[in-house]
Amino acid sequence: MHPPTLSHICRLLLLPLLFCLPSLLTAQDEEEAVPSRTLFMEALTAEPDRANEILQELAARGATEVRPLLEAWRAGGVYAYQGEPDTQPVYVTLETTAEQEPTGKTYLRSAATGDFIENAEGDAIVVEKSSLEPMFPSRRLRRNLLQVVDVIALGSPQAHERASAAIALGLKGESDYLKALEERRAVEENGAVQEALDEGIALSQLALAEREIKLQAVQRLDELNSIPALDRIRALQREATAEGSDWSADDIAVLNKAIASIEGYLKWVDFFGTAFRGLSAGAVLLVVALGLAITFGLMGVINMAHGEMIALGAYTVYFVQIGIIAVFGPTGKEWYFLAAIPTAFVVSAFAGLLLERGVIQFLYKRPLESLLATWGVSWILQQSFKLIFGAQNKNVESPTWLLGNMTFFDISFGYNRLFIILFAILILVGTWLLLTKTPLGLCIRAVMQNPQMAASMGISTSRTRMATFAFGSGLAGLAGAFLSQIGSVGSGLGQTYIVDSFMVVVAGGVGNLLGTLYTALGIGVVDNTLQPFLGPVMGKICVLFAIILFLQWKPGGLFPARSRALD
């Protein structure tokens, strides 16, 4: 028998390890596979020490999917729901609609799954808030929760969340956060997030570091055009120039240069931010004015009830929201607006059709009488809205995909404003195509320019006028649908925009869609530019005064056109 060699000994030692390796890998996979939501549920009922261990693990993971739950737990927003007697409680968060607020009732969303709690029929359960027991963490745990919620976003898979968290932690100026930022900077690969982490680290150093490092941080913040650092650098400047200070002239020059550079950058950010807000306000005005450009610009009817068509569209969205949520539960909130947009158009168009058949058709070529009649209709509709919906405004909840904003070079672009701008362009193009590229548009233009000649060619002038007025009213309903996403809905909603809309149509050129576009955007931008300096009332007065002067110079508007209103 040969004596065992070194190779045999190694094989004998590795053999047990080979048998154990699959089980070790499986155990590691199982450990990594524990969902963060499961860990949160364990922390919710664990002893304080174990709960703190779990919180640290969630922070190390960057488990942003449970961050809202951690925030809710810290604020006392997680509740124990006892569905049936002698059963384990279910831990839930609340989701309350605007209609439920006055009643004290709410939907329940399971903390374990994120789904709504449903009854046997599959309907979302509604309970009284007072029947639920809140899960309050201890004071020490609440403090740790705050830190974990702050740090956890640094590990988010979303780059913009990591960048926002880096700057937010830097502004806190705490040594623990500075250490977390430096650790994250060492492993971060995204360039934009790296810059945000540099900014966060430099902001922390302004509060924590020695003078030399502070000056280096100021120079780095100057390079990054850090707007959040401006007040901190100004504070350093005051400290450096105070009586008895030992800061050198070169140090003060570094601070002055950084302040001047960031202030210059801030002016550009304000300029483009104002321009975007002006464009979004102009887009709202454009959608409102398009309907008026049809009824007033093409048909020559001064419809004082146009504002109430806007309010009718907004109330339609409110009704659709309530109906869909009642049928499909709170999940319907995500897509109800897509169904509300065409519904608002149809409802307002039908109301406009009734108004044209009931009142307007008897008053063509009689502008003063049509003005007084539609003014009366306007008052009747306003009082009807108050009787049906009450004097208080109604809040319409926006879908989550319309909430929030995107930031580009420190300029915030709200999703709802971007949606309105894009949809206003779509409506403008659709209206232009309808009027210029379709047989209906040809009939409309023929009837508006010469109704007798159009009638002799076999065109039904009565039906064409009816369809045109209904289309213009439908566009007003679309405007109301969009306005419901940026403010509350009330009986006077349309009156806020009716004067500006008439000014847009008149100043742009009666019946000219291109003039309506230019004038709406121009008024929106100028109004938003003047308001920060003159206030909202004086800014509006200046805009209206400028329009009056413009009309004195060009009575036909920006693009004067011949139409029946001018004949």
Coordinates of C-alpha atoms in Angstrom, one line a residue:
M1 CA 0.0 0.0 0.0
H2 CA 1.4 3.4 -1.1
P3 CA 1.6 6.2 1.5
P4 CA -0.9 9.1 0.8
T5 CA 0.6 11.9 -1.2
L6 CA 0.0 15.7 -0.8
S7 CA -2.4 15.6 -3.7
H8 CA -4.5 12.8 -2.0
I9 CA -4.6 14.8 1.3
C10 CA -5.8 18.0 -0.5
R11 CA -8.6 16.0 -2.4
L12 CA -9.7 14.5 0.9
L13 CA -9.9 17.9 2.6
L14 CA -11.8 19.5 -0.4
L15 CA -14.3 16.7 -0.7
P16 CA -16.5 17.7 2.3
L17 CA -16.3 21.3 1.1
L18 CA -17.6 20.3 -2.3
F19 CA -20.5 18.6 -0.6
C20 CA -21.2 21.6 1.6
L21 CA -20.8 24.3 -1.1
P22 CA -24.3 23.9 -2.7
S23 CA -25.9 24.2 0.7
L24 CA -23.8 27.3 1.6
L25 CA -24.7 29.0 -1.7
T26 CA -28.3 28.1 -1.2
A27 CA -28.2 29.6 2.3
Q28 CA -26.6 32.8 1.0
D29 CA -29.2 33.1 -1.8
E30 CA -32.0 32.6 0.7
E31 CA -30.5 35.3 2.9
E32 CA -30.3 37.7 -0.1
A33 CA -33.7 36.7 -1.3
V34 CA -35.5 38.0 1.8
P35 CA -37.6 40.8 0.4
S36 CA -37.2 44.2 2.0
R37 CA -40.9 44.4 2.7
T38 CA -40.7 41.2 4.7
L39 CA -37.9 42.6 6.7
F40 CA -40.0 45.7 7.4
M41 CA -42.8 43.6 8.6
E42 CA -40.4 41.8 11.0
A43 CA -39.1 45.1 12.2
L44 CA -42.6 46.4 12.9
T45 CA -43.2 43.7 15.6
A46 CA -39.6 43.0 16.7
E47 CA -37.9 44.1 19.9
P48 CA -36.1 47.5 19.6
D49 CA -32.6 46.1 19.3
R50 CA -33.6 43.6 16.5
A51 CA -35.6 46.4 14.9
N52 CA -32.6 48.6 14.8
E53 CA -30.5 45.8 13.2
I54 CA -33.1 45.4 10.5
L55 CA -33.2 49.1 9.8
Q56 CA -29.4 49.2 9.3
E57 CA -29.7 46.3 6.9
L58 CA -32.5 48.1 4.9
A59 CA -30.3 51.2 4.8
A60 CA -27.3 49.2 3.5
R61 CA -29.5 47.7 0.8
G62 CA -30.8 51.0 -0.3
A63 CA -34.3 49.5 0.0
T64 CA -36.2 52.5 -1.4
E65 CA -39.3 50.4 -2.0
V66 CA -40.0 50.4 1.8
R67 CA -39.0 54.0 2.3
P68 CA -42.6 55.3 2.2
L69 CA -43.5 52.6 4.8
L70 CA -40.6 53.6 7.1
E71 CA -41.7 57.3 6.8
A72 CA -45.3 56.3 7.5
W73 CA -44.3 54.2 10.5
R74 CA -42.2 57.1 11.9
A75 CA -45.2 59.4 11.6
G76 CA -47.6 57.0 13.2
G77 CA -49.2 56.2 9.8
V78 CA -49.1 52.4 10.1
Y79 CA -52.1 50.8 11.7
A80 CA -53.1 47.4 13.0
Y81 CA -56.4 46.3 11.5
Q82 CA -58.4 43.5 13.2
G83 CA -60.6 42.1 10.5
E84 CA -62.3 39.3 12.3
P85 CA -62.3 38.5 16.1
D86 CA -59.7 36.0 17.2
T87 CA -57.5 36.6 14.1
Q88 CA -54.1 38.1 13.8
P89 CA -54.1 41.8 13.1
V90 CA -53.1 43.0 9.6
Y91 CA -50.7 45.9 9.4
V92 CA -51.9 48.6 7.0
T93 CA -51.4 52.1 5.7
L94 CA -54.3 54.4 4.9
E95 CA -55.4 55.7 1.5
T96 CA -58.1 58.3 1.8
T97 CA -59.8 60.1 -1.1
A98 CA -60.9 63.7 -1.0
E99 CA -64.6 62.6 -0.7
Q100 CA -63.8 60.4 2.3
E101 CA -62.0 63.1 4.2
P102 CA -65.1 64.7 5.7
T103 CA -66.6 61.3 6.6
G104 CA -63.6 59.9 8.5
K105 CA -63.5 56.8 6.4
T106 CA -60.6 55.3 4.5
Y107 CA -59.3 52.5 2.3
L108 CA -56.7 50.1 3.7
R109 CA -53.5 49.1 1.9
S110 CA -51.6 46.1 3.2
A111 CA -48.1 46.9 4.5
A112 CA -47.0 43.3 3.7
T113 CA -48.1 43.2 0.0
G114 CA -48.9 46.8 -1.0
D115 CA -52.4 45.7 -2.2
F116 CA -55.7 47.0 -1.0
I117 CA -57.5 45.0 1.6
E118 CA -60.6 43.5 0.0
N119 CA -63.7 41.7 1.2
A120 CA -65.1 38.4 -0.1
E121 CA -66.7 40.1 -3.1
G122 CA -63.4 41.6 -4.2
D123 CA -64.3 45.2 -3.2
A124 CA -61.8 47.4 -1.4
I125 CA -62.7 47.6 2.3
V126 CA -63.7 51.0 3.7
V127 CA -63.4 51.5 7.5
E128 CA -63.6 54.3 10.1
K129 CA -60.2 55.7 10.9
S130 CA -61.1 55.8 14.6
S131 CA -61.5 52.0 14.7
L132 CA -57.8 51.4 13.8
E133 CA -54.9 51.3 16.3
P134 CA -51.7 53.2 15.2
M135 CA -48.3 51.6 15.6
F136 CA -46.1 54.2 17.2
P137 CA -42.3 53.5 17.4
S138 CA -40.3 54.3 20.5
R139 CA -38.5 57.6 20.7
R140 CA -35.1 56.0 20.0
L141 CA -36.5 54.0 17.2
R142 CA -38.1 57.1 15.7
R143 CA -34.8 58.9 15.7
N144 CA -33.1 55.9 14.0
L145 CA -35.9 55.8 11.5
L146 CA -35.3 59.4 10.5
Q147 CA -31.6 58.6 9.8
V148 CA -32.4 55.5 7.9
V149 CA -35.0 57.2 5.7
D150 CA -32.5 59.9 4.9
V151 CA -29.6 57.5 4.1
I152 CA -31.6 54.8 2.3
A153 CA -32.2 57.0 -0.8
L154 CA -28.4 57.0 -1.4
G155 CA -28.7 53.4 -2.5
S156 CA -31.8 53.9 -4.7
P157 CA -31.7 52.3 -8.1
Q158 CA -33.0 55.6 -9.5
A159 CA -30.2 58.1 -10.2
H160 CA -32.3 61.2 -9.6
E161 CA -33.3 59.9 -6.1
R162 CA -29.6 59.3 -5.2
A163 CA -28.7 62.8 -6.4
S164 CA -31.5 64.5 -4.5
A165 CA -30.6 62.5 -1.4
A166 CA -26.9 63.5 -1.6
I167 CA -27.7 67.2 -1.6
A168 CA -30.3 66.9 1.1
L169 CA -27.9 65.0 3.4
G170 CA -25.2 67.6 2.6
L171 CA -27.4 70.4 3.7
K172 CA -27.9 68.8 7.1
G173 CA -24.2 69.2 7.9
E174 CA -23.8 66.2 10.1
S175 CA -20.7 64.0 10.5
D176 CA -22.6 60.7 10.1
Y177 CA -24.1 61.9 6.8
L178 CA -20.7 63.1 5.6
K179 CA -19.3 59.6 6.2
A180 CA -22.2 58.0 4.3
L181 CA -21.7 60.4 1.4
E182 CA -18.0 59.7 1.1
E183 CA -18.6 55.9 1.2
R184 CA -21.2 56.2 -1.5
R185 CA -19.0 58.5 -3.6
A186 CA -16.3 55.8 -3.6
V187 CA -18.6 53.3 -5.4
E188 CA -20.9 55.5 -7.4
E189 CA -20.5 55.2 -11.2
N190 CA -23.1 57.6 -12.5
G191 CA -21.5 60.9 -13.5
A192 CA -24.5 63.1 -12.6
V193 CA -24.8 61.4 -9.2
Q194 CA -21.1 61.8 -8.6
E195 CA -21.4 65.5 -9.1
A196 CA -24.4 65.6 -6.6
L197 CA -22.3 63.6 -4.1
D198 CA -19.4 66.0 -4.5
E199 CA -21.9 68.9 -3.9
G200 CA -23.3 67.1 -0.8
I201 CA -19.8 66.4 0.6
A202 CA -18.7 70.0 0.0
L203 CA -21.9 71.3 1.7
S204 CA -21.1 69.1 4.7
Q205 CA -17.5 70.4 4.8
L206 CA -18.8 74.0 4.9
A207 CA -20.3 73.1 8.3
L208 CA -17.8 70.6 9.6
A209 CA -14.3 71.1 8.2
E210 CA -11.4 73.4 8.9
R211 CA -10.9 76.7 7.0
E212 CA -8.6 75.4 4.3
I213 CA -11.0 72.6 3.5
K214 CA -13.9 75.0 3.6
L215 CA -12.2 77.2 1.0
Q216 CA -11.6 74.1 -1.2
A217 CA -15.3 73.2 -0.8
V218 CA -16.3 76.7 -1.8
Q219 CA -14.3 76.5 -5.0
R220 CA -15.8 73.1 -5.8
L221 CA -19.3 74.4 -5.1
D222 CA -18.5 77.4 -7.4
E223 CA -17.5 74.9 -10.2
L224 CA -20.8 73.0 -9.6
N225 CA -23.0 76.2 -9.6
S226 CA -24.5 75.0 -6.4
I227 CA -27.6 77.1 -5.6
P228 CA -28.2 75.4 -2.2
A229 CA -24.7 76.5 -1.2
L230 CA -25.3 80.2 -1.8
D231 CA -26.7 81.1 1.6
R232 CA -23.9 79.1 3.3
I233 CA -21.2 80.9 1.4
R234 CA -22.8 84.3 2.1
A235 CA -22.7 83.3 5.8
L236 CA -19.0 82.5 5.5
Q237 CA -18.5 85.9 3.8
R238 CA -20.1 87.7 6.7
E239 CA -17.9 85.8 9.1
A240 CA -14.8 86.5 7.1
T241 CA -15.5 90.3 6.8
A242 CA -16.6 90.7 10.4
E243 CA -14.6 93.0 12.7
G244 CA -11.7 91.1 14.2
S245 CA -11.7 88.3 11.7
D246 CA -8.4 86.8 10.7
W247 CA -9.5 85.7 7.2
S248 CA -7.0 86.9 4.5
A249 CA -7.9 89.0 1.5
D250 CA -7.3 86.1 -0.8
D251 CA -9.8 83.9 1.2
I252 CA -12.4 86.7 1.0
A253 CA -11.8 87.0 -2.8
V254 CA -12.5 83.2 -3.2
L255 CA -15.8 83.7 -1.4
N256 CA -16.8 86.8 -3.4
K257 CA -16.0 85.1 -6.7
A258 CA -18.1 82.0 -5.7
I259 CA -21.1 84.2 -4.7
A260 CA -21.0 86.3 -7.9
S261 CA -20.7 83.2 -10.1
I262 CA -23.6 81.4 -8.4
E263 CA -25.8 84.5 -8.4
G264 CA -25.2 84.9 -12.1
Y265 CA -26.2 81.2 -12.7
L266 CA -29.3 81.7 -10.5
K267 CA -30.5 84.6 -12.7
W268 CA -30.4 82.3 -15.8
V269 CA -32.3 79.6 -13.9
D270 CA -34.9 82.1 -12.9
F271 CA -35.2 83.4 -16.5
F272 CA -35.8 80.0 -18.0
G273 CA -38.0 78.9 -15.1
T274 CA -40.2 82.0 -15.7
A275 CA -40.3 81.2 -19.4
F276 CA -41.5 77.7 -18.7
R277 CA -44.2 78.9 -16.3
G278 CA -45.2 81.5 -18.9
L279 CA -45.4 78.8 -21.6
S280 CA -47.5 76.6 -19.4
A281 CA -49.8 79.5 -18.5
G282 CA -50.0 80.4 -22.2
A283 CA -50.9 76.7 -23.0
V284 CA -53.8 76.8 -20.5
L285 CA -54.9 80.1 -22.0
L286 CA -54.6 78.7 -25.5
V287 CA -56.8 75.7 -24.7
V288 CA -59.4 78.1 -23.2
A289 CA -59.2 80.5 -26.1
L290 CA -59.4 78.0 -28.9
G291 CA -63.1 77.3 -28.2
L292 CA -63.7 81.0 -28.1
A293 CA -61.8 81.4 -31.4
I294 CA -64.4 79.1 -33.0
T295 CA -67.6 80.6 -31.5
F296 CA -66.5 84.2 -31.5
G297 CA -63.8 84.3 -34.1
L298 CA -65.5 82.3 -36.8
M299 CA -69.2 82.5 -36.0
G300 CA -69.2 86.1 -34.6
V301 CA -71.2 85.0 -31.5
I302 CA -70.2 86.8 -28.2
N303 CA -70.8 83.8 -26.0
M304 CA -70.7 85.0 -22.4
A305 CA -71.5 81.5 -21.2
H306 CA -68.2 80.2 -22.6
G307 CA -66.7 80.2 -19.1
E308 CA -69.5 78.0 -17.8
M309 CA -68.7 75.4 -20.5
I310 CA -65.2 75.4 -19.0
A311 CA -66.6 74.8 -15.6
L312 CA -68.9 72.1 -17.0
G313 CA -65.9 70.2 -18.3
A314 CA -64.1 70.5 -15.0
Y315 CA -67.2 69.2 -13.1
T316 CA -67.5 66.3 -15.6
V317 CA -63.9 65.3 -14.6
Y318 CA -65.0 65.4 -10.9
F319 CA -68.0 63.2 -11.6
V320 CA -66.0 60.7 -13.7
Q321 CA -63.5 60.5 -10.9
I322 CA -66.1 59.7 -8.3
G323 CA -67.9 57.2 -10.6
I324 CA -64.8 55.2 -11.6
I325 CA -63.4 55.1 -8.0
A326 CA -66.8 53.9 -6.8
V327 CA -66.8 51.1 -9.3
F328 CA -63.2 50.1 -9.6
G329 CA -62.0 51.2 -6.2
P330 CA -58.9 53.4 -5.5
T331 CA -57.0 51.7 -8.4
G332 CA -59.3 53.6 -10.8
K333 CA -57.6 56.9 -9.7
E334 CA -54.6 56.1 -11.9
W335 CA -56.5 56.1 -15.2
Y336 CA -59.8 57.9 -14.6
F337 CA -58.5 61.1 -16.2
L338 CA -57.9 59.3 -19.6
A339 CA -61.7 58.5 -19.6
A340 CA -62.6 62.0 -18.3
I341 CA -61.0 63.9 -21.2
P342 CA -63.3 62.7 -24.0
T343 CA -66.2 62.7 -21.6
A344 CA -65.7 66.3 -20.7
F345 CA -65.5 67.2 -24.5
V346 CA -68.8 65.3 -25.2
V347 CA -70.7 66.7 -22.3
S348 CA -69.7 70.3 -23.0
A349 CA -70.3 69.9 -26.7
F350 CA -73.8 68.6 -26.0
A351 CA -74.5 71.5 -23.7
G352 CA -73.3 73.9 -26.4
L353 CA -75.5 72.1 -28.9
L354 CA -78.5 72.7 -26.6
L355 CA -77.5 76.3 -26.1
E356 CA -77.2 76.9 -29.9
R357 CA -80.6 75.2 -30.6
G358 CA -82.3 76.8 -27.7
V359 CA -81.0 80.4 -27.8
I360 CA -78.2 81.2 -30.3
Q361 CA -79.9 80.2 -33.6
F362 CA -82.5 82.9 -33.1
L363 CA -79.9 85.6 -32.5
Y364 CA -77.5 85.3 -35.4
K365 CA -76.4 88.8 -36.7
R366 CA -77.8 90.3 -33.5
P367 CA -74.6 90.6 -31.4
L368 CA -76.0 92.7 -28.6
E369 CA -79.0 90.4 -28.0
S370 CA -76.8 87.3 -28.2
L371 CA -74.4 88.9 -25.6
L372 CA -77.2 89.6 -23.2
A373 CA -78.9 86.2 -23.7
T374 CA -75.7 84.2 -23.1
W375 CA -74.9 86.4 -20.1
G376 CA -78.2 85.4 -18.6
V377 CA -77.5 81.7 -19.4
S378 CA -74.1 82.2 -17.7
W379 CA -75.7 83.3 -14.5
I380 CA -78.3 80.5 -14.6
L381 CA -75.5 77.9 -15.1
Q382 CA -73.4 79.4 -12.2
Q383 CA -76.3 79.3 -9.8
S384 CA -77.2 75.7 -11.0
F385 CA -73.6 74.6 -10.2
K386 CA -73.9 76.1 -6.8
L387 CA -77.2 74.4 -6.1
I388 CA -75.9 71.0 -7.3
F389 CA -72.3 71.0 -6.0
G390 CA -72.5 73.6 -3.2
A391 CA -70.6 76.9 -2.8
Q392 CA -67.3 75.1 -1.8
N393 CA -64.8 74.2 -4.5
K394 CA -64.3 70.5 -5.3
N395 CA -60.8 69.0 -5.3
V396 CA -60.0 66.6 -8.2
E397 CA -57.2 64.2 -7.4
S398 CA -54.5 63.9 -10.1
P399 CA -53.2 60.5 -11.1
T400 CA -49.7 59.8 -9.8
W401 CA -48.3 59.9 -13.3
L402 CA -49.3 63.6 -13.5
L403 CA -47.7 64.5 -10.1
G404 CA -44.1 65.4 -9.4
N405 CA -41.6 67.1 -11.7
M406 CA -38.4 66.6 -13.6
T407 CA -35.4 68.9 -13.0
F408 CA -33.0 69.9 -15.8
F409 CA -30.2 72.3 -14.9
D410 CA -32.0 73.3 -11.6
I411 CA -35.2 74.2 -13.6
S412 CA -38.2 72.2 -12.4
F413 CA -40.7 71.1 -15.0
G414 CA -44.0 69.9 -13.5
Y415 CA -45.5 66.8 -15.2
N416 CA -49.0 68.3 -15.2
R417 CA -47.8 71.5 -16.9
L418 CA -45.8 69.5 -19.5
F419 CA -48.9 67.4 -20.2
I420 CA -51.0 70.5 -20.7
I421 CA -48.4 72.0 -23.1
L422 CA -48.2 68.8 -25.2
F423 CA -52.0 68.4 -25.3
A424 CA -52.6 72.0 -26.2
I425 CA -50.3 71.6 -29.2
L426 CA -52.2 68.4 -30.1
I427 CA -55.6 70.2 -29.8
L428 CA -54.3 73.2 -31.9
V429 CA -53.0 70.9 -34.7
G430 CA -56.3 68.8 -34.6
T431 CA -58.4 71.9 -34.9
W432 CA -56.3 73.3 -37.8
L433 CA -56.6 69.9 -39.6
L434 CA -60.3 69.8 -39.0
L435 CA -60.9 73.3 -40.4
T436 CA -58.5 73.1 -43.4
K437 CA -58.3 69.4 -44.4
T438 CA -61.7 67.9 -43.9
P439 CA -65.1 68.4 -45.7
L440 CA -66.6 69.5 -42.4
G441 CA -64.0 72.2 -42.1
L442 CA -64.7 73.3 -45.7
C443 CA -68.4 73.6 -44.9
I444 CA -67.7 75.6 -41.7
R445 CA -65.5 78.1 -43.6
A446 CA -67.9 78.4 -46.4
V447 CA -70.9 79.1 -44.1
M448 CA -68.9 81.6 -42.0
Q449 CA -67.7 83.5 -45.0
N450 CA -70.9 83.6 -47.1
P451 CA -73.9 81.6 -45.7
Q452 CA -76.2 82.4 -48.7
M453 CA -73.6 81.2 -51.2
A454 CA -73.0 78.1 -49.1
A455 CA -76.7 77.3 -48.8
S456 CA -77.0 77.7 -52.6
M457 CA -74.4 75.0 -53.0
G458 CA -76.4 72.6 -50.9
I459 CA -74.7 73.0 -47.5
S460 CA -77.0 72.9 -44.5
T461 CA -76.1 76.2 -42.8
S462 CA -78.2 75.4 -39.8
R463 CA -76.5 72.1 -39.1
T464 CA -73.1 73.5 -39.8
R465 CA -73.6 76.3 -37.3
M466 CA -74.9 73.8 -34.7
A467 CA -71.9 71.5 -35.2
T468 CA -69.4 74.4 -35.1
F469 CA -70.8 75.9 -31.9
A470 CA -70.9 72.4 -30.3
F471 CA -67.2 71.9 -31.3
G472 CA -66.2 75.2 -29.8
S473 CA -68.0 74.4 -26.5
G474 CA -66.4 70.9 -26.5
L475 CA -63.0 72.6 -26.7
A476 CA -64.0 74.7 -23.6
G477 CA -64.8 71.5 -21.8
L478 CA -61.3 70.1 -22.6
A479 CA -59.9 73.3 -21.1
G480 CA -61.9 72.7 -17.9
A481 CA -60.6 69.1 -17.8
F482 CA -57.0 70.4 -17.8
L483 CA -57.7 73.2 -15.3
S484 CA -59.1 70.6 -12.9
Q485 CA -55.5 69.1 -12.7
I486 CA -53.9 72.4 -11.6
G487 CA -56.5 73.8 -9.2
S488 CA -59.8 73.2 -7.5
V489 CA -63.1 73.1 -9.4
G490 CA -65.8 75.8 -8.7
S491 CA -68.7 77.5 -10.3
G492 CA -66.6 80.6 -11.1
L493 CA -63.7 78.6 -12.7
G494 CA -64.4 79.8 -16.2
Q495 CA -64.9 83.4 -15.3
T496 CA -61.2 83.6 -14.2
Y497 CA -60.1 83.0 -17.8
I498 CA -63.0 84.5 -19.9
V499 CA -61.6 88.1 -20.1
D500 CA -58.1 86.9 -21.0
S501 CA -59.5 84.5 -23.6
F502 CA -61.4 87.3 -25.3
M503 CA -58.2 89.4 -25.3
V504 CA -56.3 86.5 -26.8
V505 CA -58.8 86.1 -29.6
V506 CA -59.1 89.8 -30.4
A507 CA -55.4 90.6 -30.2
G508 CA -54.4 87.5 -32.2
G509 CA -56.8 88.3 -35.0
V510 CA -60.4 87.2 -35.1
G511 CA -60.7 83.7 -36.3
N512 CA -57.0 83.1 -36.8
L513 CA -55.6 80.1 -35.0
L514 CA -52.0 81.0 -35.5
G515 CA -52.7 84.5 -34.0
T516 CA -54.4 82.8 -31.1
L517 CA -51.3 80.6 -30.5
Y518 CA -48.9 83.5 -30.5
T519 CA -51.0 85.8 -28.4
A520 CA -51.8 83.1 -25.8
L521 CA -48.2 82.2 -25.3
G522 CA -47.1 85.9 -25.3
I523 CA -49.6 86.9 -22.7
G524 CA -48.7 83.9 -20.6
V525 CA -45.0 84.7 -20.6
V526 CA -45.4 88.5 -20.1
D527 CA -47.9 88.0 -17.3
N528 CA -45.6 85.5 -15.4
T529 CA -42.6 87.8 -16.0
L530 CA -44.4 90.9 -14.5
Q531 CA -46.1 89.2 -11.6
P532 CA -42.9 88.7 -9.4
F533 CA -42.1 92.5 -9.7
L534 CA -45.6 94.1 -9.7
G535 CA -47.8 91.5 -8.0
P536 CA -50.6 89.5 -9.7
V537 CA -53.2 92.3 -9.8
M538 CA -50.9 95.1 -11.1
G539 CA -49.3 92.6 -13.5
K540 CA -52.6 91.7 -15.0
I541 CA -53.6 95.4 -15.3
C542 CA -50.4 96.2 -17.2
V543 CA -51.0 93.3 -19.6
L544 CA -54.5 94.4 -20.3
F545 CA -53.4 98.0 -20.8
A546 CA -50.7 96.9 -23.2
I547 CA -53.3 94.9 -25.2
I548 CA -55.6 98.0 -25.4
L549 CA -52.6 100.1 -26.7
F550 CA -51.8 97.3 -29.2
L551 CA -55.4 97.2 -30.5
Q552 CA -55.3 101.0 -30.9
W553 CA -52.3 100.5 -33.2
K554 CA -53.6 97.4 -35.0
P555 CA -57.4 97.1 -34.6
G556 CA -57.5 93.9 -36.6
G557 CA -55.1 92.1 -34.2
L558 CA -51.8 90.4 -34.9
F559 CA -53.1 88.6 -38.0
P560 CA -56.1 90.5 -39.3
A561 CA -58.5 88.3 -41.3
R562 CA -61.7 88.7 -43.1
S563 CA -64.7 86.8 -41.5
R564 CA -68.3 87.3 -41.1
A565 CA -67.7 89.2 -37.8
L566 CA -65.8 91.8 -39.7
D567 CA -68.1 92.1 -42.7

